[in-house]
Coordinates of N, CA and C in Angstrom, one line a residue:
M1 N 8.9 -23.5 7.6 CA 7.7 -24.2 7.4 C 7.9 -25.6 7.1
P2 N 8.1 -26.4 8.2 CA 8.3 -27.8 8.0 C 7.2 -28.5 7.3
V3 N 7.5 -29.4 6.5 CA 6.5 -30.2 5.7 C 6.3 -31.5 6.4
A4 N 5.0 -31.8 6.8 CA 4.8 -33.1 7.5 C 5.1 -34.2 6.6
K5 N 5.6 -35.3 7.2 CA 6.0 -36.5 6.5 C 4.8 -37.0 5.6
G6 N 5.1 -37.3 4.4 CA 4.1 -37.8 3.5 C 3.3 -36.7 2.7
T7 N 3.6 -35.4 3.1 CA 3.0 -34.3 2.4 C 3.8 -33.8 1.2
T8 N 3.2 -33.5 0.2 CA 3.9 -33.0 -1.0 C 4.3 -31.6 -0.8
I9 N 5.5 -31.3 -1.2 CA 6.0 -29.9 -1.2 C 5.4 -29.1 -2.3
D10 N 4.8 -28.0 -2.0 CA 4.2 -27.1 -3.1 C 5.0 -25.8 -3.0
P11 N 6.0 -25.6 -4.0 CA 6.8 -24.4 -3.9 C 6.0 -23.1 -4.0
E12 N 4.9 -23.1 -4.8 CA 4.2 -21.8 -4.9 C 3.5 -21.5 -3.6
R13 N 2.9 -22.5 -2.9 CA 2.3 -22.3 -1.6 C 3.3 -21.9 -0.6
T14 N 4.5 -22.5 -0.6 CA 5.6 -22.1 0.3 C 5.9 -20.7 0.1
R15 N 6.1 -20.3 -1.1 CA 6.5 -18.9 -1.5 C 5.4 -17.9 -1.0
A16 N 4.2 -18.3 -1.3 CA 3.1 -17.4 -0.9 C 3.0 -17.3 0.7
T17 N 3.2 -18.3 1.4 CA 3.2 -18.3 2.8 C 4.3 -17.5 3.4
I18 N 5.5 -17.6 2.8 CA 6.6 -16.8 3.3 C 6.3 -15.3 3.0
L19 N 5.8 -15.0 1.8 CA 5.5 -13.6 1.4 C 4.5 -13.0 2.3
H20 N 3.4 -13.8 2.6 CA 2.4 -13.3 3.5 C 2.9 -12.9 4.9
A21 N 3.7 -13.9 5.5 CA 4.2 -13.7 6.8 C 5.3 -12.5 6.8
A22 N 6.1 -12.5 5.8 CA 7.1 -11.4 5.7 C 6.5 -10.0 5.6
T23 N 5.4 -9.9 4.9 CA 4.7 -8.7 4.7 C 4.4 -8.0 6.0
R24 N 3.8 -8.9 6.9 CA 3.4 -8.4 8.2 C 4.7 -8.0 9.1
V25 N 5.7 -8.8 9.1 CA 6.9 -8.5 9.8 C 7.6 -7.3 9.3
L26 N 7.8 -7.2 8.0 CA 8.5 -6.1 7.4 C 7.8 -4.8 7.6
Y27 N 6.4 -4.8 7.5 CA 5.6 -3.6 7.7 C 5.8 -3.1 9.2
E28 N 5.8 -4.1 10.1 CA 5.9 -3.7 11.5 C 7.2 -3.2 11.9
R29 N 8.3 -3.9 11.4 CA 9.6 -3.6 11.8 C 10.4 -2.7 10.9
G30 N 10.0 -2.5 9.7 CA 10.7 -1.8 8.7 C 11.7 -2.7 7.9
L31 N 12.0 -2.3 6.7 CA 12.8 -3.1 5.9 C 14.2 -3.3 6.4
D32 N 14.8 -2.3 7.0 CA 16.1 -2.4 7.5 C 16.1 -2.6 9.1
G33 N 15.0 -2.8 9.6 CA 14.9 -3.0 11.1 C 15.0 -4.4 11.5
I34 N 15.3 -5.3 10.6 CA 15.4 -6.7 10.9 C 16.4 -7.4 10.0
G35 N 17.3 -8.2 10.5 CA 18.3 -8.9 9.7 C 17.7 -10.2 9.2
V36 N 18.4 -10.8 8.2 CA 18.0 -12.0 7.6 C 17.8 -13.1 8.6
A37 N 18.7 -13.3 9.5 CA 18.6 -14.4 10.5 C 17.4 -14.2 11.4
E38 N 17.1 -13.0 11.9 CA 15.9 -12.8 12.7 C 14.7 -13.0 11.9
L39 N 14.7 -12.4 10.7 CA 13.5 -12.5 9.8 C 13.2 -14.0 9.5
C40 N 14.2 -14.8 9.2 CA 14.0 -16.2 9.0 C 13.4 -16.9 10.2
A41 N 13.9 -16.5 11.4 CA 13.4 -17.1 12.6 C 12.0 -16.8 12.8
R42 N 11.6 -15.5 12.6 CA 10.2 -15.0 12.7 C 9.3 -15.7 11.7
L43 N 9.8 -16.0 10.6 CA 9.0 -16.7 9.5 C 9.0 -18.2 9.7
G44 N 9.9 -18.7 10.4 CA 10.0 -20.2 10.6 C 10.5 -20.9 9.4
V45 N 11.5 -20.2 8.7 CA 12.1 -20.8 7.5 C 13.6 -20.7 7.6
S46 N 14.3 -21.5 6.9 CA 15.8 -21.4 6.9 C 16.2 -20.3 5.9
K47 N 17.4 -19.9 6.0 CA 17.9 -18.9 5.0 C 17.9 -19.6 3.6
E48 N 18.3 -20.8 3.6 CA 18.3 -21.5 2.3 C 16.9 -21.5 1.6
T49 N 15.9 -21.7 2.4 CA 14.5 -21.7 1.9 C 14.2 -20.3 1.4
L50 N 14.5 -19.3 2.2 CA 14.3 -17.9 1.8 C 15.0 -17.6 0.5
Y51 N 16.2 -17.9 0.4 CA 17.0 -17.6 -0.8 C 16.6 -18.4 -2.0
R52 N 16.1 -19.6 -1.8 CA 15.6 -20.5 -2.9 C 14.4 -19.8 -3.5
H53 N 13.5 -19.3 -2.7 CA 12.3 -18.7 -3.2 C 12.4 -17.2 -3.7
F54 N 13.4 -16.5 -3.1 CA 13.4 -15.0 -3.4 C 14.8 -14.6 -3.8
G55 N 15.8 -15.4 -3.8 CA 17.2 -15.0 -4.2 C 18.0 -14.3 -3.1
S56 N 17.3 -13.4 -2.4 CA 17.9 -12.6 -1.3 C 16.8 -11.9 -0.5
K57 N 17.3 -11.2 0.5 CA 16.3 -10.4 1.3 C 15.7 -9.3 0.4
D58 N 16.6 -8.7 -0.4 CA 16.1 -7.7 -1.4 C 15.1 -8.3 -2.3
G59 N 15.2 -9.5 -2.8 CA 14.2 -10.2 -3.6 C 12.9 -10.3 -2.9
L60 N 13.0 -10.7 -1.6 CA 11.8 -10.8 -0.8 C 11.1 -9.4 -0.7
V61 N 11.9 -8.4 -0.4 CA 11.4 -7.1 -0.2 C 10.7 -6.6 -1.5
Q62 N 11.3 -6.9 -2.6 CA 10.7 -6.5 -3.9 C 9.4 -7.2 -4.1
A63 N 9.4 -8.5 -3.9 CA 8.1 -9.3 -4.1 C 7.0 -8.8 -3.1
M64 N 7.4 -8.5 -1.9 CA 6.5 -8.0 -0.9 C 5.9 -6.7 -1.3
L65 N 6.7 -5.7 -1.7 CA 6.2 -4.4 -2.1 C 5.3 -4.5 -3.4
E66 N 5.7 -5.3 -4.3 CA 4.8 -5.4 -5.5 C 3.5 -6.1 -5.2
A67 N 3.5 -7.1 -4.3 CA 2.3 -7.7 -3.9 C 1.4 -6.8 -3.1
R68 N 2.0 -6.0 -2.2 CA 1.3 -5.0 -1.4 C 0.7 -4.0 -2.3
S69 N 1.4 -3.5 -3.2 CA 0.9 -2.5 -4.1 C -0.3 -3.0 -4.9
D70 N -0.2 -4.2 -5.4 CA -1.4 -4.8 -6.1 C -2.6 -4.9 -5.2
R71 N -2.4 -5.4 -3.9 CA -3.5 -5.5 -3.0 C -4.1 -4.2 -2.6
V72 N -3.3 -3.2 -2.3 CA -3.8 -1.9 -1.9 C -4.6 -1.2 -3.1
V73 N -4.0 -1.2 -4.3 CA -4.7 -0.6 -5.4 C -6.0 -1.3 -5.7
R74 N -6.0 -2.6 -5.6 CA -7.2 -3.4 -5.9 C -8.3 -3.1 -4.8
W75 N -7.8 -3.0 -3.5 CA -8.7 -2.6 -2.4 C -9.4 -1.3 -2.6
L76 N -8.6 -0.3 -3.0 CA -9.1 1.1 -3.2 C -10.0 1.1 -4.4
T77 N -9.6 0.5 -5.5 CA -10.4 0.4 -6.7 C -11.7 -0.2 -6.4
D78 N -11.7 -1.3 -5.7 CA -13.0 -2.0 -5.3 C -13.9 -1.0 -4.5
A79 N -13.3 -0.3 -3.6 CA -14.1 0.7 -2.8 C -14.7 1.8 -3.7
V80 N -13.9 2.3 -4.7 CA -14.4 3.3 -5.6 C -15.5 2.7 -6.5
E81 N -15.3 1.5 -7.0 CA -16.3 0.9 -7.9 C -17.6 0.6 -7.2
A82 N -17.5 0.2 -5.9 CA -18.7 -0.2 -5.1 C -19.5 1.1 -4.8
A83 N -18.9 2.3 -4.9 CA -19.6 3.5 -4.5 C -20.6 4.0 -5.6
G84 N -20.5 3.4 -6.8 CA -21.4 3.8 -7.8 C -20.8 4.8 -8.8
D85 N -21.6 5.5 -9.5 CA -21.0 6.3 -10.6 C -20.7 7.8 -10.2
D86 N -21.2 8.2 -9.1 CA -21.0 9.6 -8.7 C -19.6 9.8 -8.2
P87 N -18.8 10.7 -8.8 CA -17.4 11.0 -8.3 C -17.3 11.4 -6.9
A88 N -18.2 12.2 -6.4 CA -18.2 12.6 -5.0 C -18.4 11.4 -4.1
D89 N -19.3 10.5 -4.4 CA -19.4 9.2 -3.7 C -18.2 8.4 -3.8
Q90 N -17.5 8.4 -4.9 CA -16.3 7.6 -5.1 C -15.2 8.1 -4.2
L91 N -15.0 9.4 -4.1 CA -14.0 10.0 -3.2 C -14.4 9.7 -1.8
T92 N -15.7 9.8 -1.4 CA -16.1 9.6 -0.1 C -15.8 8.1 0.3
A93 N -16.0 7.2 -0.6 CA -15.7 5.8 -0.3 C -14.2 5.6 -0.2
L94 N -13.4 6.2 -1.1 CA -12.0 6.1 -1.0 C -11.4 6.6 0.3
F95 N -11.7 7.8 0.7 CA -11.2 8.4 1.9 C -11.8 7.7 3.1
G96 N -13.0 7.2 3.1 CA -13.6 6.4 4.2 C -12.8 5.1 4.4
T97 N -12.5 4.5 3.3 CA -11.7 3.3 3.3 C -10.3 3.5 3.9
L98 N -9.7 4.6 3.5 CA -8.4 5.0 4.1 C -8.5 5.3 5.6
Q99 N -9.6 6.0 6.0 CA -9.7 6.3 7.4 C -9.9 5.1 8.2
G100 N -10.6 4.1 7.7 CA -10.7 2.8 8.4 C -9.3 2.2 8.6
W101 N -8.5 2.3 7.6 CA -7.1 1.8 7.7 C -6.3 2.5 8.7
Y102 N -6.4 3.9 8.7 CA -5.7 4.7 9.7 C -6.1 4.4 11.1
D103 N -7.3 4.0 11.3 CA -7.8 3.7 12.6 C -7.4 2.3 13.2
E104 N -6.8 1.5 12.3 CA -6.4 0.2 12.7 C -5.1 0.3 13.7
P105 N -5.1 -0.5 14.7 CA -4.0 -0.4 15.7 C -2.6 -0.8 15.0
A106 N -2.6 -1.6 14.0 CA -1.3 -2.0 13.3 C -0.9 -1.0 12.2
F107 N -1.7 0.1 12.0 CA -1.3 1.1 11.0 C 0.0 1.7 11.2
R108 N 0.9 1.7 10.2 CA 2.2 2.2 10.3 C 2.5 3.1 9.0
G109 N 1.5 3.6 8.4 CA 1.7 4.4 7.2 C 1.8 3.6 5.9
C110 N 2.1 4.2 4.8 CA 2.2 3.6 3.5 C 3.4 2.7 3.5
A111 N 3.3 1.4 3.3 CA 4.5 0.5 3.3 C 5.4 0.9 2.2
L112 N 4.9 1.3 1.1 CA 5.8 1.7 -0.1 C 6.5 2.9 0.1
L113 N 5.9 4.0 0.7 CA 6.6 5.2 0.9 C 7.6 5.0 2.1
N114 N 7.2 4.2 3.1 CA 8.2 3.9 4.2 C 9.4 3.1 3.6
A115 N 9.1 2.2 2.7 CA 10.2 1.4 2.1 C 11.2 2.4 1.3
A116 N 10.6 3.3 0.5 CA 11.4 4.2 -0.3 C 12.3 5.1 0.6
A117 N 11.7 5.5 1.8 CA 12.5 6.3 2.7 C 13.6 5.5 3.5
Q118 N 13.2 4.2 3.8 CA 14.1 3.4 4.6 C 15.2 2.7 3.8
H119 N 14.8 2.3 2.6 CA 15.7 1.4 1.8 C 15.8 2.1 0.5
H120 N 16.6 3.1 0.4 CA 16.7 4.0 -0.7 C 17.5 3.4 -1.9
T121 N 16.8 2.4 -2.6 CA 17.5 1.8 -3.7 C 16.7 2.1 -4.9
G122 N 17.3 2.0 -6.1 CA 16.6 2.2 -7.4 C 15.4 1.3 -7.5
T123 N 15.5 0.0 -7.1 CA 14.4 -0.9 -7.3 C 13.2 -0.5 -6.4
V124 N 13.5 -0.2 -5.2 CA 12.4 0.1 -4.3 C 11.8 1.5 -4.7
R125 N 12.6 2.4 -5.1 CA 12.0 3.7 -5.6 C 11.2 3.5 -6.8
A126 N 11.6 2.6 -7.7 CA 10.8 2.4 -8.9 C 9.5 1.7 -8.6
I127 N 9.5 0.8 -7.7 CA 8.2 0.1 -7.3 C 7.3 1.1 -6.6
T128 N 7.8 2.0 -5.8 CA 7.0 3.0 -5.1 C 6.5 4.0 -6.2
A129 N 7.3 4.5 -7.1 CA 6.8 5.4 -8.1 C 5.7 4.7 -9.0
R130 N 5.8 3.5 -9.3 CA 4.8 2.8 -10.0 C 3.5 2.7 -9.2
H131 N 3.7 2.4 -7.9 CA 2.5 2.4 -7.0 C 1.8 3.7 -7.0
L132 N 2.5 4.8 -6.8 CA 1.9 6.1 -6.8 C 1.3 6.5 -8.2
G133 N 1.9 6.0 -9.2 CA 1.3 6.2 -10.6 C 0.0 5.4 -10.7
R134 N -0.2 4.3 -10.1 CA -1.4 3.6 -10.1 C -2.5 4.3 -9.3
Y135 N -2.1 4.9 -8.1 CA -3.0 5.8 -7.4 C -3.5 6.9 -8.3
L136 N -2.5 7.5 -8.9 CA -2.8 8.7 -9.8 C -3.8 8.3 -10.9
E137 N -3.6 7.2 -11.5 CA -4.5 6.7 -12.5 C -5.9 6.6 -12.0
L138 N -6.1 6.0 -10.8 CA -7.4 5.8 -10.1 C -8.0 7.2 -9.9
L139 N -7.2 8.1 -9.3 CA -7.8 9.4 -8.9 C -8.0 10.3 -10.2
T140 N -7.2 10.2 -11.2 CA -7.5 10.9 -12.4 C -8.7 10.4 -13.1
G141 N -9.0 9.1 -13.0 CA -10.2 8.6 -13.5 C -11.5 9.2 -12.8
I142 N -11.4 9.3 -11.5 CA -12.5 10.0 -10.8 C -12.6 11.4 -11.3
A143 N -11.5 12.1 -11.4 CA -11.5 13.5 -11.9 C -12.1 13.6 -13.3
G144 N -11.8 12.7 -14.1 CA -12.4 12.7 -15.5 C -13.9 12.5 -15.5
R145 N -14.3 11.5 -14.6 CA -15.7 11.3 -14.5 C -16.5 12.5 -13.9
A146 N -15.8 13.3 -13.2 CA -16.4 14.5 -12.6 C -16.5 15.6 -13.6
G147 N -15.9 15.4 -14.7 CA -15.9 16.5 -15.8 C -14.9 17.6 -15.5
A148 N -13.8 17.3 -14.8 CA -12.8 18.3 -14.5 C -12.2 18.8 -15.9
A149 N -11.9 20.0 -15.9 CA -11.3 20.6 -17.1 C -9.9 20.0 -17.4
D150 N -9.2 19.7 -16.3 CA -7.8 19.1 -16.4 C -7.8 17.9 -15.4
P151 N -8.3 16.8 -15.8 CA -8.3 15.6 -14.9 C -7.0 15.2 -14.3
G152 N -5.9 15.4 -15.1 CA -4.6 15.0 -14.6 C -4.1 15.9 -13.5
R153 N -4.4 17.2 -13.6 CA -4.1 18.1 -12.5 C -4.9 17.8 -11.3
L154 N -6.2 17.6 -11.4 CA -7.0 17.3 -10.3 C -6.6 16.0 -9.7
G155 N -6.3 15.0 -10.5 CA -5.8 13.7 -10.0 C -4.5 13.9 -9.2
Q156 N -3.6 14.7 -9.6 CA -2.4 15.0 -8.9 C -2.7 15.6 -7.5
H157 N -3.6 16.6 -7.5 CA -4.0 17.2 -6.2 C -4.6 16.2 -5.3
L158 N -5.4 15.3 -5.8 CA -6.1 14.3 -5.0 C -5.0 13.3 -4.4
L159 N -4.0 13.0 -5.3 CA -2.9 12.1 -4.8 C -2.2 12.8 -3.7
I160 N -1.9 14.0 -3.7 CA -1.2 14.7 -2.7 C -2.1 14.7 -1.4
L161 N -3.4 14.8 -1.5 CA -4.3 14.7 -0.4 C -4.2 13.3 0.2
V162 N -4.3 12.3 -0.6 CA -4.2 10.9 -0.1 C -2.9 10.6 0.6
E163 N -1.8 10.9 0.0 CA -0.5 10.7 0.6 C -0.3 11.6 1.8
G164 N -0.7 12.8 1.7 CA -0.6 13.7 2.9 C -1.4 13.2 4.1
A165 N -2.6 12.8 3.9 CA -3.5 12.3 4.9 C -2.8 11.0 5.6
T166 N -2.2 10.2 4.7 CA -1.6 9.0 5.2 C -0.4 9.3 6.1
V167 N 0.4 10.3 5.7 CA 1.6 10.7 6.5 C 1.1 11.3 7.8
V168 N 0.1 12.2 7.7 CA -0.4 12.9 8.9 C -0.9 11.8 9.9
A169 N -1.7 10.9 9.3 CA -2.3 9.8 10.2 C -1.2 9.0 10.9
D170 N -0.1 8.7 10.2 CA 1.0 7.9 10.7 C 1.9 8.7 11.7
H171 N 2.2 9.9 11.4 CA 3.2 10.6 12.2 C 2.6 11.7 13.1
H172 N 1.4 12.0 12.9 CA 0.8 13.1 13.8 C -0.4 12.7 14.5
N173 N -1.5 12.4 13.8 CA -2.7 12.1 14.5 C -3.7 11.4 13.4
S174 N -4.0 10.2 13.7 CA -4.8 9.4 12.7 C -6.3 9.8 12.8
T175 N -6.7 10.5 13.9 CA -8.1 10.8 14.1 C -8.6 11.8 13.0
R176 N -9.4 11.4 12.2 CA -10.1 12.2 11.2 C -9.2 12.7 10.1
A177 N -8.0 12.2 9.9 CA -7.1 12.6 8.8 C -7.7 12.4 7.5
G178 N -8.3 11.2 7.3 CA -9.0 10.9 6.0 C -10.2 11.7 5.8
E179 N -11.0 11.9 6.9 CA -12.2 12.7 6.8 C -11.9 14.2 6.4
Q180 N -10.8 14.7 7.0 CA -10.4 16.1 6.7 C -9.9 16.2 5.3
A181 N -9.1 15.3 4.9 CA -8.7 15.3 3.5 C -9.9 15.2 2.5
L182 N -10.9 14.4 2.9 CA -12.1 14.2 2.0 C -12.7 15.6 1.8
Q183 N -12.8 16.4 2.9 CA -13.5 17.7 2.7 C -12.8 18.6 1.7
V184 N -11.5 18.6 1.8 CA -10.7 19.3 0.8 C -10.9 18.7 -0.6
A185 N -10.9 17.4 -0.7 CA -11.0 16.7 -2.0 C -12.4 17.1 -2.6
L186 N -13.4 17.1 -1.8 CA -14.8 17.4 -2.3 C -14.8 18.9 -2.8
T187 N -14.2 19.8 -2.1 CA -14.1 21.2 -2.5 C -13.4 21.3 -3.8
L188 N -12.2 20.6 -4.0 CA -11.5 20.6 -5.2 C -12.4 20.0 -6.4
L189 N -13.1 19.0 -6.1 CA -14.0 18.4 -7.1 C -15.1 19.3 -7.5
A190 N -15.7 20.0 -6.6 CA -16.8 21.0 -6.9 C -16.2 22.1 -7.7
T191 N -15.0 22.6 -7.4 CA -14.4 23.7 -8.1 C -14.0 23.2 -9.5
A192 N -13.5 22.0 -9.7 CA -13.2 21.5 -11.0 C -14.4 21.3 -11.9
R193 N -15.5 21.0 -11.3 CA -16.8 20.9 -12.1 C -17.3 22.2 -12.6
R194 N -17.0 23.3 -11.8 CA -17.5 24.6 -12.2 C -16.7 25.2 -13.3
T195 N -15.4 24.8 -13.4 CA -14.5 25.5 -14.4 C -14.6 24.8 -15.8

């Protein structure tokens, strides 16, 4: 990211720009599918710039995964909140949002689960576990608002549906994976309300 003559260098903007570009490249190619030299070339930065802002490729990966988790959880939370107070409507919005993502040509599955599978380190696994915990919190909240006898258990079942639909959409067939998971989720929700 060359800085035009007379322009002030803004380290935070540079870091954010690198992070944004790296997120796209690493999601497309995988964490271990691209070396530092090629990554820097694709980002248009020197290794020195990358290391100055992130310390290492692993530092960039960690920052990218944390930022992606924040963005995805916020995106799904916003969809749930926009759906109103009815838990069935909230689940419909959540799985509809996911289905829209599955239908995108650039869809490659959950970046965090992919990272944990590709780059099996303690740091990446911890970030992924925290990400899934945040999903679980969102889903358990929906279960609680539905009056489930055991919101934590229903939340766990819903998490399995979310992640299962994402894996199926990525590795088998994205057509209607979210819609089919929604039907099971609504059945679980209705059953939880009756008990």
